[in-house]
Amino acid sequence: MLVAMSETLTTNEYTDDLRYEVFNREFMPHIDSMYNFAFRLTMDEDDANDLVQDTYLKAFRFISSFEQGTNAKAWLFRILKNSFINDYRKKSKEPSKVDYQEVETTYNSEEASDTTYTVDLRADAVQELIGDEVANALNSLPVDFRTVIILCDIEGFTYEEMAKILDIPIGTVRSRLHRARNLLKEKLKSYASSMGYDS
């Protein structure tokens, strides 16, 4: 009897109306931050949108495990980070895919016969990043280092919150952030010199 009683105390029972209310009040205000984080992780608009959608779907599905009054943004970031890692593992195990219909259409079109270059479908996304040295330097960092800089310096999470989101000890958060900032500093050194800053 004590076990059953403690289980009911730890699980939040939400009515349907309360689920929607909590979802809209606690989670929806963070959607822009979630997208920015997802985009920095995936480096692709469509993948970022998919990742955010998956995160919000999981958040709604498992809303009963969310405690009201706690940091909803950190809870969402943890879901997003875990989804990203799971997707990354899945994609790294599957072979590369080629859309043969798209290739055939490209090579059979009159436009393609007049051109001598390969169509890069990511050109628009990459074009937005050209010229932004800080974004380029940040994006060139390995994902673990990029993640801690985004969480700390862009999203403003504390070391404790970052440790929970990333599921690593706080000492690892500090050392990873230190190394990430040093890597970013090295990547931006020549840019800073060209802008007149001396180190």
PDB file of C-alpha atoms in Angstrom:
ATOM      1  CA  MET A   1       0.000   0.000   0.000  1.00  0.00           C
ATOM      2  CA  LEU A   2       2.829   2.432   0.730  1.00  0.00           C
ATOM      3  CA  VAL A   3       4.402   1.771  -2.674  1.00  0.00           C
ATOM      4  CA  ALA A   4       1.175   2.505  -4.508  1.00  0.00           C
ATOM      5  CA  MET A   5       0.652   5.661  -2.476  1.00  0.00           C
ATOM      6  CA  SER A   6       4.161   6.990  -3.183  1.00  0.00           C
ATOM      7  CA  GLU A   7       3.759   6.257  -6.890  1.00  0.00           C
ATOM      8  CA  THR A   8       0.635   8.399  -7.059  1.00  0.00           C
ATOM      9  CA  LEU A   9       2.429  11.247  -5.319  1.00  0.00           C
ATOM     10  CA  THR A  10       5.371  11.294  -7.733  1.00  0.00           C
ATOM     11  CA  THR A  11       3.353  11.181 -10.952  1.00  0.00           C
ATOM     12  CA  ASN A  12       1.483  14.312 -12.006  1.00  0.00           C
ATOM     13  CA  GLU A  13      -2.028  13.504 -13.099  1.00  0.00           C
ATOM     14  CA  TYR A  14      -3.185  16.097 -15.617  1.00  0.00           C
ATOM     15  CA  THR A  15      -6.640  16.470 -17.076  1.00  0.00           C
ATOM     16  CA  ASP A  16      -6.724  17.092 -20.819  1.00  0.00           C
ATOM     17  CA  ASP A  17      -7.456  20.780 -20.280  1.00  0.00           C
ATOM     18  CA  LEU A  18      -4.590  21.111 -17.805  1.00  0.00           C
ATOM     19  CA  ARG A  19      -2.203  19.333 -20.192  1.00  0.00           C
ATOM     20  CA  TYR A  20      -2.937  21.887 -22.920  1.00  0.00           C
ATOM     21  CA  GLU A  21      -2.740  24.771 -20.453  1.00  0.00           C
ATOM     22  CA  VAL A  22       0.639  23.647 -19.052  1.00  0.00           C
ATOM     23  CA  PHE A  23       1.949  22.925 -22.553  1.00  0.00           C
ATOM     24  CA  ASN A  24       0.981  26.364 -23.861  1.00  0.00           C
ATOM     25  CA  ARG A  25       2.061  28.281 -20.760  1.00  0.00           C
ATOM     26  CA  GLU A  26       5.309  26.456 -19.903  1.00  0.00           C
ATOM     27  CA  PHE A  27       6.629  25.083 -23.207  1.00  0.00           C
ATOM     28  CA  MET A  28       5.476  27.227 -26.122  1.00  0.00           C
ATOM     29  CA  PRO A  29       7.305  30.422 -25.056  1.00  0.00           C
ATOM     30  CA  HIS A  30      10.604  28.559 -25.600  1.00  0.00           C
ATOM     31  CA  ILE A  31       9.992  27.442 -29.184  1.00  0.00           C
ATOM     32  CA  ASP A  32      12.341  30.032 -30.735  1.00  0.00           C
ATOM     33  CA  SER A  33      15.187  29.072 -28.400  1.00  0.00           C
ATOM     34  CA  MET A  34      14.529  25.416 -29.159  1.00  0.00           C
ATOM     35  CA  TYR A  35      14.706  26.057 -32.904  1.00  0.00           C
ATOM     36  CA  ASN A  36      17.941  28.065 -32.579  1.00  0.00           C
ATOM     37  CA  PHE A  37      19.544  25.288 -30.545  1.00  0.00           C
ATOM     38  CA  ALA A  38      18.300  22.603 -32.946  1.00  0.00           C
ATOM     39  CA  PHE A  39      19.593  24.531 -35.956  1.00  0.00           C
ATOM     40  CA  ARG A  40      23.035  24.948 -34.377  1.00  0.00           C
ATOM     41  CA  LEU A  41      23.152  21.212 -33.692  1.00  0.00           C
ATOM     42  CA  THR A  42      21.886  19.989 -37.065  1.00  0.00           C
ATOM     43  CA  MET A  43      23.087  22.819 -39.332  1.00  0.00           C
ATOM     44  CA  ASP A  44      19.977  22.223 -41.469  1.00  0.00           C
ATOM     45  CA  GLU A  45      16.631  24.053 -41.356  1.00  0.00           C
ATOM     46  CA  ASP A  46      14.479  21.022 -42.144  1.00  0.00           C
ATOM     47  CA  ASP A  47      16.296  18.803 -39.653  1.00  0.00           C
ATOM     48  CA  ALA A  48      16.019  21.531 -37.011  1.00  0.00           C
ATOM     49  CA  ASN A  49      12.271  21.854 -37.606  1.00  0.00           C
ATOM     50  CA  ASP A  50      11.875  18.075 -37.396  1.00  0.00           C
ATOM     51  CA  LEU A  51      13.904  17.973 -34.192  1.00  0.00           C
ATOM     52  CA  VAL A  52      11.839  20.730 -32.562  1.00  0.00           C
ATOM     53  CA  GLN A  53       8.609  19.073 -33.641  1.00  0.00           C
ATOM     54  CA  ASP A  54       9.791  15.744 -32.218  1.00  0.00           C
ATOM     55  CA  THR A  55      10.816  17.466 -28.982  1.00  0.00           C
ATOM     56  CA  TYR A  56       7.444  19.129 -28.511  1.00  0.00           C
ATOM     57  CA  LEU A  57       5.628  15.911 -29.360  1.00  0.00           C
ATOM     58  CA  LYS A  58       7.620  14.058 -26.690  1.00  0.00           C
ATOM     59  CA  ALA A  59       7.106  16.895 -24.207  1.00  0.00           C
ATOM     60  CA  PHE A  60       3.345  16.703 -24.675  1.00  0.00           C
ATOM     61  CA  ARG A  61       3.327  12.928 -24.594  1.00  0.00           C
ATOM     62  CA  PHE A  62       5.334  12.773 -21.354  1.00  0.00           C
ATOM     63  CA  ILE A  63       3.950  15.938 -19.745  1.00  0.00           C
ATOM     64  CA  SER A  64       2.976  13.948 -16.660  1.00  0.00           C
ATOM     65  CA  SER A  65       6.679  13.633 -15.799  1.00  0.00           C
ATOM     66  CA  PHE A  66       7.124  17.420 -15.861  1.00  0.00           C
ATOM     67  CA  GLU A  67       6.865  19.116 -12.480  1.00  0.00           C
ATOM     68  CA  GLN A  68       5.225  22.530 -12.648  1.00  0.00           C
ATOM     69  CA  GLY A  69       7.370  25.264 -11.181  1.00  0.00           C
ATOM     70  CA  THR A  70      10.618  23.691 -12.403  1.00  0.00           C
ATOM     71  CA  ASN A  71      12.682  24.945 -15.336  1.00  0.00           C
ATOM     72  CA  ALA A  72      10.598  24.028 -18.399  1.00  0.00           C
ATOM     73  CA  LYS A  73      13.248  25.351 -20.790  1.00  0.00           C
ATOM     74  CA  ALA A  74      15.924  23.062 -19.330  1.00  0.00           C
ATOM     75  CA  TRP A  75      13.511  20.117 -19.492  1.00  0.00           C
ATOM     76  CA  LEU A  76      12.811  20.810 -23.180  1.00  0.00           C
ATOM     77  CA  PHE A  77      16.504  21.268 -23.985  1.00  0.00           C
ATOM     78  CA  ARG A  78      17.273  17.894 -22.443  1.00  0.00           C
ATOM     79  CA  ILE A  79      14.580  16.209 -24.545  1.00  0.00           C
ATOM     80  CA  LEU A  80      15.913  17.947 -27.670  1.00  0.00           C
ATOM     81  CA  LYS A  81      19.523  16.993 -26.915  1.00  0.00           C
ATOM     82  CA  ASN A  82      18.583  13.349 -26.305  1.00  0.00           C
ATOM     83  CA  SER A  83      16.510  13.255 -29.503  1.00  0.00           C
ATOM     84  CA  PHE A  84      19.417  14.732 -31.465  1.00  0.00           C
ATOM     85  CA  ILE A  85      21.823  12.109 -30.096  1.00  0.00           C
ATOM     86  CA  ASN A  86      19.399   9.269 -30.843  1.00  0.00           C
ATOM     87  CA  ASP A  87      18.792  10.531 -34.390  1.00  0.00           C
ATOM     88  CA  TYR A  88      22.528  10.980 -34.939  1.00  0.00           C
ATOM     89  CA  ARG A  89      23.197   7.399 -33.838  1.00  0.00           C
ATOM     90  CA  LYS A  90      20.424   6.099 -36.093  1.00  0.00           C
ATOM     91  CA  LYS A  91      21.665   8.049 -39.109  1.00  0.00           C
ATOM     92  CA  SER A  92      25.287   7.012 -38.590  1.00  0.00           C
ATOM     93  CA  LYS A  93      24.264   3.349 -38.728  1.00  0.00           C
ATOM     94  CA  GLU A  94      22.197   3.554 -41.901  1.00  0.00           C
ATOM     95  CA  PRO A  95      23.725   3.747 -45.378  1.00  0.00           C
ATOM     96  CA  SER A  96      23.636   6.944 -47.407  1.00  0.00           C
ATOM     97  CA  LYS A  97      20.454   7.503 -49.397  1.00  0.00           C
ATOM     98  CA  VAL A  98      20.174   8.868 -52.913  1.00  0.00           C
ATOM     99  CA  ASP A  99      16.939  10.145 -54.388  1.00  0.00           C
ATOM    100  CA  TYR A 100      17.242   8.679 -57.881  1.00  0.00           C
ATOM    101  CA  GLN A 101      14.056  10.434 -59.023  1.00  0.00           C
ATOM    102  CA  GLU A 102      15.651  13.798 -58.217  1.00  0.00           C
ATOM    103  CA  VAL A 103      18.923  12.867 -59.932  1.00  0.00           C
ATOM    104  CA  GLU A 104      17.085  11.698 -63.038  1.00  0.00           C
ATOM    105  CA  THR A 105      14.954  14.857 -63.137  1.00  0.00           C
ATOM    106  CA  THR A 106      18.042  17.066 -62.789  1.00  0.00           C
ATOM    107  CA  TYR A 107      19.988  15.353 -65.545  1.00  0.00           C
ATOM    108  CA  ASN A 108      17.035  15.096 -67.928  1.00  0.00           C
ATOM    109  CA  SER A 109      15.986  18.726 -67.655  1.00  0.00           C
ATOM    110  CA  GLU A 110      17.029  21.215 -70.318  1.00  0.00           C
ATOM    111  CA  GLU A 111      18.472  23.511 -67.649  1.00  0.00           C
ATOM    112  CA  ALA A 112      20.855  20.843 -66.424  1.00  0.00           C
ATOM    113  CA  SER A 113      22.166  20.130 -69.912  1.00  0.00           C
ATOM    114  CA  ASP A 114      23.264  23.769 -70.270  1.00  0.00           C
ATOM    115  CA  THR A 115      25.098  23.858 -66.958  1.00  0.00           C
ATOM    116  CA  THR A 116      28.365  22.274 -65.929  1.00  0.00           C
ATOM    117  CA  TYR A 117      27.982  22.478 -62.165  1.00  0.00           C
ATOM    118  CA  THR A 118      26.345  20.266 -59.568  1.00  0.00           C
ATOM    119  CA  VAL A 119      23.220  21.549 -57.865  1.00  0.00           C
ATOM    120  CA  ASP A 120      23.760  22.086 -54.151  1.00  0.00           C
ATOM    121  CA  LEU A 121      20.401  22.012 -52.398  1.00  0.00           C
ATOM    122  CA  ARG A 122      21.908  23.441 -49.206  1.00  0.00           C
ATOM    123  CA  ALA A 123      23.166  26.600 -50.904  1.00  0.00           C
ATOM    124  CA  ASP A 124      20.466  28.828 -49.400  1.00  0.00           C
ATOM    125  CA  ALA A 125      21.183  27.676 -45.855  1.00  0.00           C
ATOM    126  CA  VAL A 126      24.931  28.078 -46.307  1.00  0.00           C
ATOM    127  CA  GLN A 127      24.517  31.474 -47.992  1.00  0.00           C
ATOM    128  CA  GLU A 128      22.849  32.861 -44.857  1.00  0.00           C
ATOM    129  CA  LEU A 129      25.957  31.974 -42.816  1.00  0.00           C
ATOM    130  CA  ILE A 130      28.562  33.445 -45.180  1.00  0.00           C
ATOM    131  CA  GLY A 131      30.094  36.597 -43.793  1.00  0.00           C
ATOM    132  CA  ASP A 132      29.148  35.892 -40.199  1.00  0.00           C
ATOM    133  CA  GLU A 133      32.555  34.960 -38.817  1.00  0.00           C
ATOM    134  CA  VAL A 134      31.340  34.225 -35.319  1.00  0.00           C
ATOM    135  CA  ALA A 135      28.586  31.918 -36.549  1.00  0.00           C
ATOM    136  CA  ASN A 136      31.010  30.197 -38.916  1.00  0.00           C
ATOM    137  CA  ALA A 137      33.535  29.700 -36.129  1.00  0.00           C
ATOM    138  CA  LEU A 138      30.861  28.407 -33.753  1.00  0.00           C
ATOM    139  CA  ASN A 139      29.455  26.055 -36.362  1.00  0.00           C
ATOM    140  CA  SER A 140      32.901  24.645 -37.096  1.00  0.00           C
ATOM    141  CA  LEU A 141      33.347  23.479 -33.500  1.00  0.00           C
ATOM    142  CA  PRO A 142      32.688  19.820 -32.670  1.00  0.00           C
ATOM    143  CA  VAL A 143      29.090  19.318 -31.512  1.00  0.00           C
ATOM    144  CA  ASP A 144      29.984  18.788 -27.819  1.00  0.00           C
ATOM    145  CA  PHE A 145      31.843  22.104 -27.669  1.00  0.00           C
ATOM    146  CA  ARG A 146      29.264  23.940 -29.782  1.00  0.00           C
ATOM    147  CA  THR A 147      26.502  22.693 -27.487  1.00  0.00           C
ATOM    148  CA  VAL A 148      28.022  24.004 -24.237  1.00  0.00           C
ATOM    149  CA  ILE A 149      28.682  27.439 -25.741  1.00  0.00           C
ATOM    150  CA  ILE A 150      25.117  27.662 -27.042  1.00  0.00           C
ATOM    151  CA  LEU A 151      23.620  26.547 -23.737  1.00  0.00           C
ATOM    152  CA  CYS A 152      25.786  28.830 -21.576  1.00  0.00           C
ATOM    153  CA  ASP A 153      26.624  31.903 -23.612  1.00  0.00           C
ATOM    154  CA  ILE A 154      23.598  32.143 -25.897  1.00  0.00           C
ATOM    155  CA  GLU A 155      20.758  30.548 -23.900  1.00  0.00           C
ATOM    156  CA  GLY A 156      22.039  31.583 -20.457  1.00  0.00           C
ATOM    157  CA  PHE A 157      21.762  28.288 -18.601  1.00  0.00           C
ATOM    158  CA  THR A 158      23.672  27.851 -15.332  1.00  0.00           C
ATOM    159  CA  TYR A 159      26.360  25.180 -15.002  1.00  0.00           C
ATOM    160  CA  GLU A 160      23.979  23.094 -12.887  1.00  0.00           C
ATOM    161  CA  GLU A 161      21.220  23.291 -15.507  1.00  0.00           C
ATOM    162  CA  MET A 162      23.696  22.436 -18.274  1.00  0.00           C
ATOM    163  CA  ALA A 163      24.897  19.406 -16.310  1.00  0.00           C
ATOM    164  CA  LYS A 164      21.302  18.158 -16.081  1.00  0.00           C
ATOM    165  CA  ILE A 165      20.532  18.869 -19.741  1.00  0.00           C
ATOM    166  CA  LEU A 166      23.709  17.186 -21.000  1.00  0.00           C
ATOM    167  CA  ASP A 167      23.665  14.465 -18.333  1.00  0.00           C
ATOM    168  CA  ILE A 168      27.317  15.029 -17.422  1.00  0.00           C
ATOM    169  CA  PRO A 169      29.053  16.078 -14.184  1.00  0.00           C
ATOM    170  CA  ILE A 170      29.339  19.807 -13.493  1.00  0.00           C
ATOM    171  CA  GLY A 171      33.151  19.574 -13.622  1.00  0.00           C
ATOM    172  CA  THR A 172      32.902  18.229 -17.160  1.00  0.00           C
ATOM    173  CA  VAL A 173      30.612  21.132 -18.068  1.00  0.00           C
ATOM    174  CA  ARG A 174      33.179  23.623 -16.799  1.00  0.00           C
ATOM    175  CA  SER A 175      36.160  22.003 -18.520  1.00  0.00           C
ATOM    176  CA  ARG A 176      34.266  21.493 -21.787  1.00  0.00           C
ATOM    177  CA  LEU A 177      33.116  25.112 -21.757  1.00  0.00           C
ATOM    178  CA  HIS A 178      36.665  26.305 -21.085  1.00  0.00           C
ATOM    179  CA  ARG A 179      38.043  24.239 -23.974  1.00  0.00           C
ATOM    180  CA  ALA A 180      35.193  25.312 -26.257  1.00  0.00           C
ATOM    181  CA  ARG A 181      35.807  28.987 -25.558  1.00  0.00           C
ATOM    182  CA  ASN A 182      39.532  28.552 -26.198  1.00  0.00           C
ATOM    183  CA  LEU A 183      38.818  26.791 -29.507  1.00  0.00           C
ATOM    184  CA  LEU A 184      36.420  29.562 -30.495  1.00  0.00           C
ATOM    185  CA  LYS A 185      38.981  32.187 -29.499  1.00  0.00           C
ATOM    186  CA  GLU A 186      41.618  30.546 -31.722  1.00  0.00           C
ATOM    187  CA  LYS A 187      39.216  30.359 -34.654  1.00  0.00           C
ATOM    188  CA  LEU A 188      38.346  34.045 -34.290  1.00  0.00           C
ATOM    189  CA  LYS A 189      41.890  35.324 -33.705  1.00  0.00           C
ATOM    190  CA  SER A 190      42.577  36.250 -37.340  1.00  0.00           C
ATOM    191  CA  TYR A 191      39.112  37.815 -37.683  1.00  0.00           C
ATOM    192  CA  ALA A 192      39.721  39.917 -34.556  1.00  0.00           C
ATOM    193  CA  SER A 193      43.088  41.081 -35.937  1.00  0.00           C
ATOM    194  CA  SER A 194      41.481  42.077 -39.241  1.00  0.00           C
ATOM    195  CA  MET A 195      38.923  44.122 -37.267  1.00  0.00           C
ATOM    196  CA  GLY A 196      41.689  45.960 -35.401  1.00  0.00           C
ATOM    197  CA  TYR A 197      41.618  44.073 -32.112  1.00  0.00           C
ATOM    198  CA  ASP A 198      44.959  43.088 -30.615  1.00  0.00           C
ATOM    199  CA  SER A 199      45.296  40.080 -28.353  1.00  0.00           C
TER     200      SER A 199
END
